[in-house]
PDB file of C-alpha atoms in Angstrom:
ATOM      1  CA  MET A1258     -32.419  99.301  67.879  1.00 56.00           C
ATOM      2  CA  TRP A1259     -29.092 100.835  68.587  1.00 59.00           C
ATOM      3  CA  GLU A1260     -28.174 100.681  64.915  1.00 63.00           C
ATOM      4  CA  GLN A1261     -31.207 102.675  63.960  1.00 59.00           C
ATOM      5  CA  ILE A1262     -30.516 105.174  66.747  1.00 62.00           C
ATOM      6  CA  LYS A1263     -26.987 105.602  65.661  1.00 67.00           C
ATOM      7  CA  SER A1264     -28.128 105.868  62.006  1.00 66.00           C
ATOM      8  CA  ASN A1265     -30.638 108.583  62.858  1.00 62.00           C
ATOM      9  CA  ARG A1266     -27.992 110.559  64.641  1.00 65.00           C
ATOM     10  CA  LEU A1267     -25.697 110.298  61.693  1.00 73.00           C
ATOM     11  CA  ARG A1268     -28.456 111.195  59.234  1.00 67.00           C
ATOM     12  CA  SER A1269     -29.385 114.176  61.369  1.00 65.00           C
ATOM     13  CA  ALA A1270     -25.804 115.450  61.185  1.00 71.00           C
ATOM     14  CA  VAL A1271     -25.591 114.755  57.458  1.00 75.00           C
ATOM     15  CA  LEU A1272     -28.937 116.425  56.909  1.00 70.00           C
ATOM     16  CA  VAL A1273     -27.838 119.620  58.669  1.00 71.00           C
ATOM     17  CA  VAL A1274     -24.664 119.730  56.593  1.00 78.00           C
ATOM     18  CA  PHE A1275     -26.485 119.197  53.272  1.00 78.00           C
ATOM     19  CA  MET A1276     -29.302 121.590  54.081  1.00 74.00           C
ATOM     20  CA  GLY A1277     -26.684 124.070  55.282  1.00 77.00           C
ATOM     21  CA  ALA A1278     -24.801 123.765  52.000  1.00 82.00           C
ATOM     22  CA  LEU A1279     -28.009 124.352  50.027  1.00 80.00           C
ATOM     23  CA  LEU A1280     -28.795 127.324  52.325  1.00 80.00           C
ATOM     24  CA  LEU A1281     -25.271 128.769  51.660  1.00 83.00           C
ATOM     25  CA  ALA A1282     -25.798 128.349  47.916  1.00 82.00           C
ATOM     26  CA  VAL A1283     -29.080 130.196  48.192  1.00 81.00           C
ATOM     27  CA  GLY A1284     -27.373 132.902  50.271  1.00 83.00           C
ATOM     28  CA  TYR A1285     -24.593 133.252  47.675  1.00 83.00           C
ATOM     29  CA  PHE A1286     -26.982 134.092  44.927  1.00 80.00           C
ATOM     30  CA  ILE A1287     -29.135 136.248  47.179  1.00 78.00           C
ATOM     31  CA  GLY A1288     -26.095 138.323  48.061  1.00 81.00           C
ATOM     32  CA  LEU A1289     -24.825 138.444  44.519  1.00 76.00           C
ATOM     33  CA  TYR A1290     -28.157 139.670  43.083  1.00 74.00           C
ATOM     34  CA  LEU A1291     -29.883 141.517  45.854  1.00 74.00           C
ATOM     35  CA  ILE A1292     -27.093 143.220  47.764  1.00 74.00           C
ATOM     36  CA  GLY A1293     -24.178 143.102  45.247  1.00 75.00           C
ATOM     37  CA  SER A1294     -21.958 141.032  47.585  1.00 80.00           C
ATOM     38  CA  TRP A1295     -21.796 137.289  47.520  1.00 81.00           C
ATOM     39  CA  GLN A1296     -19.704 137.445  50.722  1.00 86.00           C
ATOM     40  CA  GLY A1297     -22.559 139.232  52.383  1.00 86.00           C
ATOM     41  CA  GLY A1298     -25.032 136.756  51.179  1.00 83.00           C
ATOM     42  CA  LEU A1299     -22.931 133.824  52.500  1.00 86.00           C
ATOM     43  CA  ALA A1300     -22.574 135.578  55.857  1.00 88.00           C
ATOM     44  CA  ILE A1301     -26.336 135.987  56.067  1.00 83.00           C
ATOM     45  CA  ALA A1302     -26.983 132.395  55.104  1.00 82.00           C
ATOM     46  CA  ALA A1303     -24.390 131.125  57.593  1.00 84.00           C
ATOM     47  CA  VAL A1304     -26.009 133.065  60.405  1.00 86.00           C
ATOM     48  CA  VAL A1305     -29.451 131.750  59.448  1.00 80.00           C
ATOM     49  CA  TRP A1306     -28.042 128.226  59.282  1.00 77.00           C
ATOM     50  CA  ALA A1307     -26.499 128.514  62.761  1.00 81.00           C
ATOM     51  CA  VAL A1308     -29.544 130.111  64.305  1.00 84.00           C
ATOM     52  CA  MET A1309     -32.008 127.776  62.749  1.00 78.00           C
ATOM     53  CA  GLY A1310     -29.913 124.731  63.678  1.00 76.00           C
ATOM     54  CA  LEU A1311     -29.851 125.797  67.337  1.00 83.00           C
ATOM     55  CA  VAL A1312     -33.546 126.692  67.323  1.00 82.00           C
ATOM     56  CA  ALA A1313     -34.368 123.337  65.710  1.00 77.00           C
ATOM     57  CA  PHE A1314     -32.407 121.406  68.334  1.00 79.00           C
ATOM     58  CA  PHE A1315     -33.598 123.243  71.400  1.00 84.00           C
ATOM     59  CA  GLN A1316     -37.062 124.462  70.387  1.00 85.00           C
ATOM     60  CA  GLY A1317     -37.966 122.516  67.268  1.00 81.00           C
ATOM     61  CA  ASP A1318     -40.682 120.471  69.068  1.00 87.00           C
ATOM     62  CA  SER A1319     -42.305 123.556  70.485  1.00 90.00           C
ATOM     63  CA  ILE A1320     -42.339 125.241  67.053  1.00 87.00           C
ATOM     64  CA  LEU A1321     -43.806 122.201  65.321  1.00 87.00           C
ATOM     65  CA  LEU A1322     -46.492 121.775  67.993  1.00 93.00           C
ATOM     66  CA  GLY A1323     -47.365 125.491  67.755  1.00 94.00           C
ATOM     67  CA  VAL A1324     -47.448 125.399  63.997  1.00 91.00           C
ATOM     68  CA  SER A1325     -49.791 122.368  64.190  1.00 94.00           C
ATOM     69  CA  LYS A1326     -52.029 124.186  66.655  1.00 95.00           C
ATOM     70  CA  ALA A1327     -51.767 121.356  69.180  1.00 96.00           C
ATOM     71  CA  ARG A1328     -52.873 121.967  72.759  1.00 97.00           C
ATOM     72  CA  LYS A1329     -51.393 120.097  75.703  1.00 97.00           C
ATOM     73  CA  ILE A1330     -53.733 118.067  77.839  1.00 97.00           C
ATOM     74  CA  GLY A1331     -53.396 116.380  81.248  1.00 95.00           C
ATOM     75  CA  LYS A1332     -54.471 113.022  82.498  1.00 95.00           C
ATOM     76  CA  GLN A1333     -57.676 114.409  83.842  1.00 97.00           C
ATOM     77  CA  ASP A1334     -58.664 115.648  80.373  1.00 97.00           C
ATOM     78  CA  ASP A1335     -58.560 112.278  78.742  1.00 97.00           C
ATOM     79  CA  PRO A1336     -57.639 109.419  81.164  1.00 97.00           C
ATOM     80  CA  ALA A1337     -57.997 106.647  78.517  1.00 97.00           C
ATOM     81  CA  LEU A1338     -55.650 108.336  76.066  1.00 98.00           C
ATOM     82  CA  TYR A1339     -53.191 109.141  78.821  1.00 97.00           C
ATOM     83  CA  ASN A1340     -53.226 105.559  80.089  1.00 98.00           C
ATOM     84  CA  VAL A1341     -52.504 104.202  76.583  1.00 98.00           C
ATOM     85  CA  VAL A1342     -49.567 106.567  76.238  1.00 98.00           C
ATOM     86  CA  GLU A1343     -48.252 105.447  79.600  1.00 98.00           C
ATOM     87  CA  GLU A1344     -48.598 101.764  78.752  1.00 97.00           C
ATOM     88  CA  MET A1345     -46.870 102.088  75.407  1.00 98.00           C
ATOM     89  CA  SER A1346     -44.062 104.208  76.946  1.00 97.00           C
ATOM     90  CA  LEU A1347     -43.415 101.473  79.497  1.00 97.00           C
ATOM     91  CA  ALA A1348     -43.491  98.818  76.820  1.00 96.00           C
ATOM     92  CA  ALA A1349     -40.931 100.798  74.801  1.00 96.00           C
ATOM     93  CA  GLY A1350     -38.772 101.439  77.896  1.00 95.00           C
ATOM     94  CA  LEU A1351     -38.789 105.219  77.575  1.00 96.00           C
ATOM     95  CA  PRO A1352     -37.206 107.113  80.472  1.00 95.00           C
ATOM     96  CA  LYS A1353     -40.079 109.595  80.512  1.00 96.00           C
ATOM     97  CA  ILE A1354     -43.708 109.517  79.438  1.00 97.00           C
ATOM     98  CA  PRO A1355     -44.151 111.912  76.443  1.00 97.00           C
ATOM     99  CA  ASP A1356     -46.384 114.934  76.808  1.00 97.00           C
ATOM    100  CA  VAL A1357     -49.759 114.465  75.189  1.00 98.00           C
ATOM    101  CA  TYR A1358     -51.361 116.917  72.774  1.00 98.00           C
ATOM    102  CA  ILE A1359     -54.668 117.143  70.984  1.00 98.00           C
ATOM    103  CA  ILE A1360     -55.096 118.903  67.620  1.00 97.00           C
ATOM    104  CA  ASP A1361     -58.660 120.222  67.232  1.00 97.00           C
ATOM    105  CA  ASP A1362     -59.133 118.984  63.695  1.00 96.00           C
ATOM    106  CA  PRO A1363     -61.657 116.527  62.242  1.00 95.00           C
ATOM    107  CA  ALA A1364     -58.927 114.870  60.042  1.00 95.00           C
ATOM    108  CA  LEU A1365     -57.590 111.494  61.151  1.00 96.00           C
ATOM    109  CA  ASN A1366     -53.923 111.756  61.941  1.00 96.00           C
ATOM    110  CA  ALA A1367     -51.199 111.846  64.607  1.00 97.00           C
ATOM    111  CA  PHE A1368     -47.454 112.572  65.030  1.00 96.00           C
ATOM    112  CA  ALA A1369     -44.635 112.624  67.508  1.00 95.00           C
ATOM    113  CA  THR A1370     -41.980 115.245  68.055  1.00 93.00           C
ATOM    114  CA  GLY A1371     -39.230 116.151  70.442  1.00 90.00           C
ATOM    115  CA  ARG A1372     -35.427 116.171  70.908  1.00 86.00           C
ATOM    116  CA  ASP A1373     -34.930 112.781  72.499  1.00 88.00           C
ATOM    117  CA  PRO A1374     -36.833 110.252  74.725  1.00 91.00           C
ATOM    118  CA  LYS A1375     -36.471 112.591  77.712  1.00 92.00           C
ATOM    119  CA  LYS A1376     -38.066 115.527  75.926  1.00 92.00           C
ATOM    120  CA  SER A1377     -40.812 114.384  73.588  1.00 95.00           C
ATOM    121  CA  ALA A1378     -44.485 114.671  72.792  1.00 96.00           C
ATOM    122  CA  VAL A1379     -47.241 112.772  70.959  1.00 97.00           C
ATOM    123  CA  ALA A1380     -50.137 114.545  69.281  1.00 97.00           C
ATOM    124  CA  ILE A1381     -53.375 113.170  67.884  1.00 98.00           C
ATOM    125  CA  THR A1382     -56.209 114.924  66.065  1.00 97.00           C
ATOM    126  CA  ALA A1383     -59.565 115.100  67.728  1.00 97.00           C
ATOM    127  CA  GLY A1384     -61.037 113.399  64.693  1.00 96.00           C
ATOM    128  CA  LEU A1385     -58.768 110.345  65.006  1.00 97.00           C
ATOM    129  CA  ARG A1386     -59.193 110.189  68.804  1.00 97.00           C
ATOM    130  CA  ALA A1387     -62.976 109.915  68.390  1.00 97.00           C
ATOM    131  CA  LYS A1388     -62.821 107.142  65.742  1.00 96.00           C
ATOM    132  CA  LEU A1389     -60.444 104.650  67.362  1.00 97.00           C
ATOM    133  CA  THR A1390     -61.074 101.657  69.623  1.00 97.00           C
ATOM    134  CA  ARG A1391     -58.667 101.096  72.450  1.00 97.00           C
ATOM    135  CA  ASP A1392     -56.722  98.491  70.540  1.00 97.00           C
ATOM    136  CA  GLU A1393     -56.383 100.851  67.540  1.00 98.00           C
ATOM    137  CA  LEU A1394     -55.438 103.732  69.789  1.00 98.00           C
ATOM    138  CA  GLN A1395     -52.675 101.591  71.265  1.00 98.00           C
ATOM    139  CA  GLY A1396     -51.380 100.796  67.767  1.00 98.00           C
ATOM    140  CA  VAL A1397     -51.193 104.425  66.764  1.00 98.00           C
ATOM    141  CA  MET A1398     -49.585 105.642  70.044  1.00 98.00           C
ATOM    142  CA  ALA A1399     -47.138 102.760  69.932  1.00 98.00           C
ATOM    143  CA  HIS A1400     -46.205 103.812  66.334  1.00 97.00           C
ATOM    144  CA  GLU A1401     -45.515 107.365  67.495  1.00 97.00           C
ATOM    145  CA  ILE A1402     -43.623 106.195  70.564  1.00 97.00           C
ATOM    146  CA  GLY A1403     -41.602 103.975  68.177  1.00 95.00           C
ATOM    147  CA  HIS A1404     -40.504 107.252  66.456  1.00 93.00           C
ATOM    148  CA  ILE A1405     -39.403 108.589  69.836  1.00 94.00           C
ATOM    149  CA  LYS A1406     -37.613 105.417  70.824  1.00 92.00           C
ATOM    150  CA  ASN A1407     -35.758 105.208  67.471  1.00 87.00           C
ATOM    151  CA  ARG A1408     -34.745 108.918  67.755  1.00 85.00           C
ATOM    152  CA  ASP A1409     -36.665 109.816  64.646  1.00 85.00           C
ATOM    153  CA  VAL A1410     -38.086 112.820  66.346  1.00 85.00           C
ATOM    154  CA  MET A1411     -34.799 114.758  66.485  1.00 80.00           C
ATOM    155  CA  TYR A1412     -34.217 114.061  62.789  1.00 77.00           C
ATOM    156  CA  MET A1413     -37.770 115.243  61.848  1.00 76.00           C
ATOM    157  CA  SER A1414     -37.580 118.373  64.020  1.00 75.00           C
ATOM    158  CA  ILE A1415     -34.247 119.511  62.584  1.00 75.00           C
ATOM    159  CA  ALA A1416     -35.292 118.706  59.023  1.00 74.00           C
ATOM    160  CA  SER A1417     -38.655 120.508  59.354  1.00 72.00           C
ATOM    161  CA  VAL A1418     -37.110 123.791  60.652  1.00 72.00           C
ATOM    162  CA  MET A1419     -34.217 123.743  58.180  1.00 73.00           C
ATOM    163  CA  LEU A1420     -36.564 123.058  55.256  1.00 74.00           C
ATOM    164  CA  GLY A1421     -38.714 125.953  56.419  1.00 73.00           C
ATOM    165  CA  ALA A1422     -35.737 128.318  56.460  1.00 74.00           C
ATOM    166  CA  ILE A1423     -34.758 127.352  52.883  1.00 78.00           C
ATOM    167  CA  VAL A1424     -38.374 127.767  51.650  1.00 76.00           C
ATOM    168  CA  ILE A1425     -38.781 131.159  53.210  1.00 76.00           C
ATOM    169  CA  LEU A1426     -35.425 132.525  51.931  1.00 75.00           C
ATOM    170  CA  SER A1427     -36.011 131.165  48.431  1.00 78.00           C
ATOM    171  CA  TRP A1428     -39.519 132.518  48.339  1.00 76.00           C
ATOM    172  CA  TYR A1429     -38.392 136.007  49.406  1.00 74.00           C
ATOM    173  CA  ALA A1430     -35.513 136.150  46.945  1.00 73.00           C
ATOM    174  CA  THR A1431     -37.541 134.956  43.943  1.00 74.00           C
ATOM    175  CA  ARG A1432     -40.362 137.457  44.662  1.00 72.00           C
ATOM    176  CA  VAL A1433     -37.925 140.324  44.861  1.00 70.00           C
ATOM    177  CA  MET A1434     -36.210 139.227  41.648  1.00 67.00           C
ATOM    178  CA  PHE A1435     -39.440 138.802  39.680  1.00 67.00           C
ATOM    179  CA  LEU A1436     -40.665 142.161  40.917  1.00 66.00           C
ATOM    180  CA  GLY A1437     -37.552 143.749  39.603  1.00 59.00           C
ATOM    181  CA  GLY A1438     -35.825 144.456  42.855  1.00 55.00           C
ATOM    182  CA  GLY A1439     -32.324 143.689  43.838  1.00 56.00           C
ATOM    183  CA  ASN A1440     -28.951 145.406  43.386  1.00 57.00           C
ATOM    184  CA  ARG A1441     -28.675 146.966  39.967  1.00 50.00           C
ATOM    185  CA  ASN A1442     -25.246 148.377  40.433  1.00 50.00           C
ATOM    186  CA  ARG A1443     -23.279 145.144  40.153  1.00 50.00           C
ATOM    187  CA  ASN A1444     -19.951 145.288  38.333  1.00 49.00           C
ATOM    188  CA  ASN A1445     -20.722 145.556  34.608  1.00 48.00           C
ATOM    189  CA  SER A1446     -17.170 146.474  33.427  1.00 45.00           C
ATOM    190  CA  GLY A1447     -14.921 144.300  31.321  1.00 47.00           C
ATOM    191  CA  GLY A1448     -17.715 143.012  29.073  1.00 46.00           C
ATOM    192  CA  GLY A1449     -18.911 140.528  31.709  1.00 52.00           C
ATOM    193  CA  GLY A1450     -22.597 141.023  30.851  1.00 60.00           C
ATOM    194  CA  ALA A1451     -23.081 137.582  29.301  1.00 65.00           C
ATOM    195  CA  GLY A1452     -21.294 135.812  32.130  1.00 59.00           C
ATOM    196  CA  GLU A1453     -23.200 137.731  34.715  1.00 56.00           C
ATOM    197  CA  MET A1454     -26.435 136.833  32.928  1.00 67.00           C
ATOM    198  CA  ILE A1455     -25.593 133.125  33.102  1.00 66.00           C
ATOM    199  CA  ILE A1456     -24.808 133.414  36.767  1.00 60.00           C
ATOM    200  CA  MET A1457     -28.092 135.178  37.375  1.00 63.00           C
ATOM    201  CA  VAL A1458     -30.093 132.479  35.482  1.00 71.00           C
ATOM    202  CA  ILE A1459     -28.328 129.700  37.444  1.00 68.00           C
ATOM    203  CA  GLY A1460     -29.005 131.539  40.671  1.00 66.00           C
ATOM    204  CA  LEU A1461     -32.701 132.042  39.756  1.00 67.00           C
ATOM    205  CA  LEU A1462     -33.028 128.332  38.946  1.00 73.00           C
ATOM    206  CA  LEU A1463     -31.413 127.421  42.243  1.00 67.00           C
ATOM    207  CA  LEU A1464     -33.748 129.668  44.227  1.00 69.00           C
ATOM    208  CA  ILE A1465     -36.720 128.103  42.485  1.00 73.00           C
ATOM    209  CA  LEU A1466     -35.498 124.503  42.799  1.00 73.00           C
ATOM    210  CA  ALA A1467     -33.840 124.745  46.262  1.00 72.00           C
ATOM    211  CA  PRO A1468     -37.098 124.041  48.251  1.00 69.00           C
ATOM    212  CA  LEU A1469     -37.727 121.030  46.011  1.00 73.00           C
ATOM    213  CA  PHE A1470     -34.150 119.702  46.543  1.00 69.00           C
ATOM    214  CA  ALA A1471     -34.567 120.259  50.287  1.00 68.00           C
ATOM    215  CA  GLN A1472     -37.931 118.447  50.304  1.00 68.00           C
ATOM    216  CA  LEU A1473     -36.559 115.492  48.416  1.00 70.00           C
ATOM    217  CA  LEU A1474     -33.580 115.314  50.818  1.00 65.00           C
ATOM    218  CA  TYR A1475     -36.069 115.399  53.749  1.00 64.00           C
ATOM    219  CA  LEU A1476     -38.150 112.637  52.185  1.00 67.00           C
ATOM    220  CA  ALA A1477     -35.144 110.409  51.343  1.00 62.00           C
ATOM    221  CA  THR A1478     -35.411 108.364  54.547  1.00 59.00           C
ATOM    222  CA  SER A1479     -38.824 109.308  55.868  1.00 69.00           C
ATOM    223  CA  ARG A1480     -40.620 106.249  54.414  1.00 77.00           C
ATOM    224  CA  LYS A1481     -38.145 103.814  55.947  1.00 81.00           C
ATOM    225  CA  ARG A1482     -38.776 105.411  59.384  1.00 86.00           C
ATOM    226  CA  GLU A1483     -42.502 104.800  58.950  1.00 91.00           C
ATOM    227  CA  TYR A1484     -41.991 101.044  58.351  1.00 92.00           C
ATOM    228  CA  LEU A1485     -39.761 100.869  61.366  1.00 90.00           C
ATOM    229  CA  ALA A1486     -42.268 102.632  63.541  1.00 94.00           C
ATOM    230  CA  ASP A1487     -44.926 100.189  62.312  1.00 96.00           C
ATOM    231  CA  ALA A1488     -42.702  97.344  63.341  1.00 95.00           C
ATOM    232  CA  SER A1489     -42.106  98.940  66.735  1.00 95.00           C
ATOM    233  CA  SER A1490     -45.920  99.353  67.212  1.00 97.00           C
ATOM    234  CA  ALA A1491     -46.447  95.631  66.557  1.00 96.00           C
ATOM    235  CA  LEU A1492     -43.682  94.757  69.054  1.00 95.00           C
ATOM    236  CA  TYR A1493     -44.942  97.113  71.833  1.00 96.00           C
ATOM    237  CA  THR A1494     -48.607  96.238  71.547  1.00 97.00           C
ATOM    238  CA  ARG A1495     -48.102  92.543  70.784  1.00 95.00           C
ATOM    239  CA  TYR A1496     -51.131  93.014  68.453  1.00 96.00           C
ATOM    240  CA  PRO A1497     -50.276  94.078  64.838  1.00 96.00           C
ATOM    241  CA  GLU A1498     -53.996  94.156  63.953  1.00 96.00           C
ATOM    242  CA  GLY A1499     -54.567  97.217  66.139  1.00 97.00           C
ATOM    243  CA  LEU A1500     -52.364  99.470  64.029  1.00 97.00           C
ATOM    244  CA  ALA A1501     -53.523  97.796  60.771  1.00 97.00           C
ATOM    245  CA  SER A1502     -57.191  98.477  61.611  1.00 97.00           C
ATOM    246  CA  ALA A1503     -56.369 102.100  62.598  1.00 97.00           C
ATOM    247  CA  LEU A1504     -54.540 102.698  59.349  1.00 97.00           C
ATOM    248  CA  GLU A1505     -57.550 101.360  57.360  1.00 96.00           C
ATOM    249  CA  LYS A1506     -59.830 103.859  59.192  1.00 95.00           C
ATOM    250  CA  MET A1507     -57.421 106.658  58.415  1.00 94.00           C
ATOM    251  CA  ALA A1508     -57.284 105.534  54.703  1.00 91.00           C
ATOM    252  CA  THR A1509     -61.046 105.815  54.330  1.00 87.00           C
ATOM    253  CA  SER A1510     -60.969 109.385  55.585  1.00 79.00           C
ATOM    254  CA  SER A1511     -57.773 110.487  53.915  1.00 66.00           C
ATOM    255  CA  GLY A1512     -59.699 112.960  51.770  1.00 71.00           C
ATOM    256  CA  THR A1513     -59.903 115.326  54.762  1.00 84.00           C
ATOM    257  CA  PRO A1514     -56.706 117.303  55.117  1.00 91.00           C
ATOM    258  CA  VAL A1515     -55.117 118.463  58.417  1.00 94.00           C
ATOM    259  CA  LYS A1516     -55.666 122.215  58.213  1.00 93.00           C
ATOM    260  CA  ALA A1517     -52.386 123.243  59.923  1.00 92.00           C
ATOM    261  CA  ALA A1518     -50.141 120.795  58.011  1.00 90.00           C
ATOM    262  CA  ASN A1519     -47.584 122.129  55.538  1.00 82.00           C
ATOM    263  CA  LYS A1520     -44.708 120.705  53.452  1.00 74.00           C
ATOM    264  CA  ALA A1521     -42.221 121.010  56.305  1.00 73.00           C
ATOM    265  CA  THR A1522     -44.378 119.125  58.793  1.00 83.00           C
ATOM    266  CA  ALA A1523     -46.041 116.602  56.504  1.00 83.00           C
ATOM    267  CA  PRO A1524     -43.572 113.683  56.912  1.00 81.00           C
ATOM    268  CA  MET A1525     -44.088 113.815  60.739  1.00 87.00           C
ATOM    269  CA  TYR A1526     -47.632 112.604  60.518  1.00 93.00           C
ATOM    270  CA  ILE A1527     -48.578 108.929  60.547  1.00 95.00           C
ATOM    271  CA  ILE A1528     -50.259 109.267  57.080  1.00 93.00           C
ATOM    272  CA  ASN A1529     -50.161 111.946  54.401  1.00 88.00           C
ATOM    273  CA  PRO A1530     -51.941 114.924  56.018  1.00 91.00           C
ATOM    274  CA  PHE A1531     -52.852 116.810  52.822  1.00 87.00           C
ATOM    275  CA  GLY A1532     -55.969 114.715  52.005  1.00 76.00           C
ATOM    276  CA  LYS A1533     -54.583 113.770  48.582  1.00 62.00           C
ATOM    277  CA  LYS A1534     -53.803 110.367  47.042  1.00 49.00           C
ATOM    278  CA  GLN A1535     -50.324 108.956  47.514  1.00 47.00           C
ATOM    279  CA  ALA A1536     -47.882 110.328  44.927  1.00 47.00           C
ATOM    280  CA  VAL A1537     -47.541 108.204  41.824  1.00 44.00           C
ATOM    281  CA  ASN A1538     -43.748 108.167  42.152  1.00 51.00           C
ATOM    282  CA  ALA A1539     -42.606 106.588  45.397  1.00 51.00           C
ATOM    283  CA  TRP A1540     -39.600 109.024  45.718  1.00 50.00           C
ATOM    284  CA  ALA A1541     -42.002 111.977  45.787  1.00 55.00           C
ATOM    285  CA  SER A1542     -44.322 110.504  48.457  1.00 68.00           C
ATOM    286  CA  THR A1543     -44.215 111.594  52.070  1.00 67.00           C
ATOM    287  CA  HIS A1544     -45.297 108.139  53.306  1.00 83.00           C
ATOM    288  CA  PRO A1545     -45.382 104.478  52.145  1.00 87.00           C
ATOM    289  CA  PRO A1546     -48.770 103.364  50.740  1.00 90.00           C
ATOM    290  CA  ILE A1547     -51.263 102.639  53.508  1.00 93.00           C
ATOM    291  CA  THR A1548     -52.379  99.470  51.745  1.00 93.00           C
ATOM    292  CA  GLU A1549     -48.849  98.091  51.810  1.00 95.00           C
ATOM    293  CA  ARG A1550     -48.348  98.938  55.419  1.00 96.00           C
ATOM    294  CA  VAL A1551     -51.607  97.210  56.395  1.00 97.00           C
ATOM    295  CA  ARG A1552     -50.691  94.151  54.270  1.00 96.00           C
ATOM    296  CA  ILE A1553     -47.281  93.811  56.005  1.00 97.00           C
ATOM    297  CA  LEU A1554     -48.919  94.038  59.439  1.00 97.00           C
ATOM    298  CA  ARG A1555     -51.603  91.557  58.556  1.00 96.00           C
ATOM    299  CA  SER A1556     -48.999  89.132  57.113  1.00 95.00           C
ATOM    300  CA  MET A1557     -47.443  88.866  60.547  1.00 94.00           C
ATOM    301  CA  GLY A1558     -50.464  86.982  61.766  1.00 86.00           C
ATOM    302  CA  LYS A1559     -50.272  86.352  65.495  1.00 83.00           C
ATOM    303  CA  ASN A1560     -46.427  86.652  65.470  1.00 88.00           C
ATOM    304  CA  ASP A1561     -45.591  90.120  66.888  1.00 87.00           C
ATOM    305  CA  SER A1562     -41.800  90.002  66.695  1.00 90.00           C
ATOM    306  CA  LEU A1563     -39.532  92.279  64.654  1.00 90.00           C
ATOM    307  CA  ALA A1564     -38.359  89.151  62.807  1.00 92.00           C
ATOM    308  CA  ALA A1565     -41.981  88.493  61.688  1.00 94.00           C
ATOM    309  CA  TYR A1566     -42.317  92.056  60.454  1.00 95.00           C
ATOM    310  CA  GLU A1567     -39.011  91.765  58.607  1.00 93.00           C
ATOM    311  CA  GLN A1568     -40.128  88.578  56.880  1.00 94.00           C
ATOM    312  CA  ALA A1569     -43.436  90.102  55.857  1.00 95.00           C
ATOM    313  CA  TYR A1570     -41.652  93.196  54.610  1.00 94.00           C
ATOM    314  CA  LYS A1571     -39.204  91.146  52.490  1.00 94.00           C
ATOM    315  CA  GLN A1572     -42.054  89.311  50.852  1.00 93.00           C
ATOM    316  CA  LEU A1573     -43.308  92.608  49.379  1.00 91.00           C
ATOM    317  CA  HIS A1574     -39.883  94.086  48.560  1.00 90.00           C
ATOM    318  CA  ASN A1575     -38.069  91.285  46.730  1.00 88.00           C
ATOM    319  CA  GLY A1576     -36.055  90.097  49.671  1.00 89.00           C
ATOM    320  CA  HIS A1577     -34.909  93.554  50.786  1.00 87.00           C
ATOM    321  CA  GLY A1578     -35.262  94.158  54.533  1.00 86.00           C
ATOM    322  CA  VAL A1579     -35.911  97.202  56.735  1.00 83.00           C
ATOM    323  CA  VAL A1580     -35.255  96.132  60.355  1.00 83.00           C
ATOM    324  CA  PRO A1581     -31.655  96.600  61.608  1.00 78.00           C
ATOM    325  CA  LYS A1582     -29.788  93.246  62.094  1.00 77.00           C
ATOM    326  CA  SER A1583     -28.950  94.026  65.744  1.00 70.00           C
ATOM    327  CA  ALA A1584     -32.679  94.399  66.519  1.00 73.00           C
ATOM    328  CA  LEU A1585     -33.479  91.097  64.881  1.00 73.00           C
ATOM    329  CA  LYS A1586     -30.892  89.372  67.091  1.00 65.00           C
ATOM    330  CA  THR A1587     -32.538  90.622  70.240  1.00 62.00           C
ATOM    331  CA  SER A1588     -36.191  90.290  69.228  1.00 60.00           C
TER     332      SER A1588
END
């Protein structure tokens, strides 16, 4: 899926630019209100942007695994799981088998992370590991390996860390402002009080809404990536029913949240990790509806090709497709 890989690289770059611009805007108003120098605020935001971007690229996977409280296991710890990951990695043509992690949590969920296919990892909760048959486990691991193959993991790692930086800065700044802190010696000469008040209100609104804007930007393409990973799973396993059955089991237990999940890491998981119902508005949801994903997979029947997934997807989306044209030509 070279089109999807190229698209993910482009989206990662665009995401860094847009999140950086949002971070600079937050920094501008932080500097203006808290330290009396918008230049200083921009400088601080620029440094945070650069540092967080580098950290996300080189250590984003380690951070996300740490935040998720995942522990690395070896083949001797769970031979069956390890064998499934090896099989699906070979089916996907990965140059290196991803590291395998277990999250000691009763919730049913899984995710993949990393920088590229040569540096990646898959993680599964202990609850999900205990519930799945081998065919279902193959479906879930193939889905996560699909994310790795399609270079979704780099996008998600960068987006998660950048979103975290914006949330933290905005939270800090709004708390200081509401508590009456900040620089109170800003220039009040020349009758600029009204104009300054307007700027302060705009800045306050931005600080409050910035995390929401960043979250919506993050979610803009996350749902499409889930559909493509489902299609990849069907292709690698040659058995769409495996993932469909696993998703149904996860849906029945979706009331149990993943304890370590947060807004920055939520889109990484195979289903919504908060134990809540899917959002009423599709644009505000971290994932496509599970029932829809299962229906598409089941509509494929015994045909496990990407073309079959594309046709099933189009039937539910008024003729709109999701699989890149180049992938359809080679499937």
